Amino acid sequence: MAIKLTERAAEEVMRFRKEHNFDDSMLLRIGVAGGGCSGFNYTLNFDDSFDMKADSKYDCHGVSVVVDKKSSLYLDGTEVDWYDSLEKQGFTFNNPNAVKSCGCGSSFQT
């Protein structure tokens, strides 16, 4: 399985890319890093590099998503969505590999 962006999340990525004048060569890199209150933090950033040996690349509703192979172990099957309400706005992660998540949803434990 792969990591997926919902249509809503993809639209937000494209809006952000346009707002900041990023061209189509900029890839959305999703990963994990040690830290946070539950053990791992999700990372999201734009990157212009792709290493065929170290990364996996997916197309999600017109957005090129890159995940390094190490992070893929923790993110396999994860769906990234965009949440927008009066009290909260941002990307959310529905990660089937997480056995515990923090209250804010930005870190998890496997």
Short mmCIF file of C-alpha atoms in Angstrom, two decimals:
data_model
loop_
_atom_site.label_atom_id
_atom_site.label_comp_id
_atom_site.label_asym_id
_atom_site.label_seq_id
_atom_site.Cartn_x
_atom_site.Cartn_y
_atom_site.Cartn_z
CA MET A 1 0.00 0.00 0.00
CA ALA A 2 0.98 3.61 -0.26
CA ILE A 3 0.32 6.92 1.40
CA LYS A 4 -2.70 8.79 0.05
CA LEU A 5 -3.89 12.39 0.01
CA THR A 6 -7.60 13.07 -0.04
CA GLU A 7 -8.88 15.41 -2.74
CA ARG A 8 -9.32 18.10 -0.11
CA ALA A 9 -5.71 17.74 1.09
CA ALA A 10 -4.43 17.79 -2.51
CA GLU A 11 -6.38 20.99 -3.19
CA GLU A 12 -4.81 22.62 -0.13
CA VAL A 13 -1.31 21.55 -1.22
CA MET A 14 -1.92 23.01 -4.69
CA ARG A 15 -3.30 26.24 -3.17
CA PHE A 16 -0.22 26.56 -0.95
CA ARG A 17 2.11 25.80 -3.87
CA LYS A 18 0.44 28.49 -6.01
CA GLU A 19 0.36 31.03 -3.17
CA HIS A 20 4.12 30.61 -2.61
CA ASN A 21 4.99 30.48 -6.34
CA PHE A 22 6.36 26.91 -6.21
CA ASP A 23 6.56 25.32 -9.63
CA ASP A 24 5.34 21.80 -10.42
CA SER A 25 8.81 20.33 -9.87
CA MET A 26 8.38 20.85 -6.10
CA LEU A 27 7.33 17.56 -4.53
CA LEU A 28 5.40 17.15 -1.30
CA ARG A 29 7.65 15.16 1.03
CA ILE A 30 5.90 13.33 3.86
CA GLY A 31 7.87 11.55 6.55
CA VAL A 32 8.36 10.79 10.19
CA ALA A 33 10.94 12.01 12.67
CA GLY A 34 11.64 10.93 16.22
CA GLY A 35 10.12 13.15 18.88
CA GLY A 36 6.80 14.47 20.01
CA CYS A 37 4.78 13.36 22.98
CA SER A 38 4.01 9.94 21.46
CA GLY A 39 7.39 9.01 19.92
CA PHE A 40 7.23 10.07 16.25
CA ASN A 41 6.26 13.34 14.56
CA TYR A 42 4.77 13.60 11.10
CA THR A 43 6.73 15.84 8.74
CA LEU A 44 5.43 17.70 5.68
CA ASN A 45 7.53 19.92 3.45
CA PHE A 46 8.28 20.73 -0.16
CA ASP A 47 11.36 19.29 -1.78
CA ASP A 48 12.81 19.37 -5.27
CA SER A 49 14.82 16.16 -4.95
CA PHE A 50 13.82 12.54 -5.51
CA ASP A 51 16.20 9.62 -5.03
CA MET A 52 14.96 6.50 -6.83
CA LYS A 53 16.81 4.24 -4.41
CA ALA A 54 15.83 5.95 -1.16
CA ASP A 55 12.34 7.30 -1.93
CA SER A 56 8.93 6.14 -3.11
CA LYS A 57 6.85 8.47 -5.25
CA TYR A 58 3.06 8.58 -5.54
CA ASP A 59 0.61 10.70 -7.49
CA CYS A 60 -2.41 11.78 -5.46
CA HIS A 61 -5.00 13.90 -7.26
CA GLY A 62 -2.32 15.71 -9.26
CA VAL A 63 0.16 16.13 -6.38
CA SER A 64 3.48 14.27 -6.46
CA VAL A 65 4.13 12.85 -3.00
CA VAL A 66 7.53 11.52 -1.96
CA VAL A 67 8.19 9.34 1.09
CA ASP A 68 11.60 8.04 2.10
CA LYS A 69 11.73 4.25 2.48
CA LYS A 70 12.35 4.41 6.25
CA SER A 71 9.28 6.57 6.81
CA SER A 72 7.26 4.28 4.53
CA LEU A 73 7.51 1.56 7.17
CA TYR A 74 5.53 3.77 9.57
CA LEU A 75 3.24 5.45 7.03
CA ASP A 76 2.08 2.54 4.88
CA GLY A 77 -1.66 2.93 4.32
CA THR A 78 -1.83 6.42 5.85
CA GLU A 79 -4.39 8.86 4.51
CA VAL A 80 -3.63 12.58 4.78
CA ASP A 81 -6.66 14.85 4.87
CA TRP A 82 -7.28 18.58 5.31
CA TYR A 83 -9.40 19.66 8.27
CA ASP A 84 -10.90 23.12 8.45
CA SER A 85 -13.19 24.30 11.24
CA LEU A 86 -13.56 27.24 13.59
CA GLU A 87 -11.35 25.70 16.26
CA LYS A 88 -8.75 23.91 14.13
CA GLN A 89 -7.21 23.97 10.67
CA GLY A 90 -4.53 21.74 9.20
CA PHE A 91 -3.54 18.39 7.82
CA THR A 92 -4.69 15.28 9.65
CA PHE A 93 -3.18 11.81 9.43
CA ASN A 94 -5.23 8.62 9.54
CA ASN A 95 -2.43 6.12 10.16
CA PRO A 96 -3.45 2.45 10.52
CA ASN A 97 0.02 1.67 11.97
CA ALA A 98 -0.35 4.03 14.95
CA VAL A 99 -1.32 2.31 18.19
CA LYS A 100 -1.33 5.57 20.14
CA SER A 101 -1.58 9.23 19.08
CA CYS A 102 -1.26 12.47 20.97
CA GLY A 103 -4.27 14.74 21.44
CA CYS A 104 -3.18 17.21 18.75
CA GLY A 105 -2.62 14.43 16.18
CA SER A 106 0.89 15.52 15.19
CA SER A 107 2.70 12.60 16.82
CA PHE A 108 2.13 8.87 17.16
CA GLN A 109 3.49 5.60 18.47
CA THR A 110 3.70 2.21 16.74
#
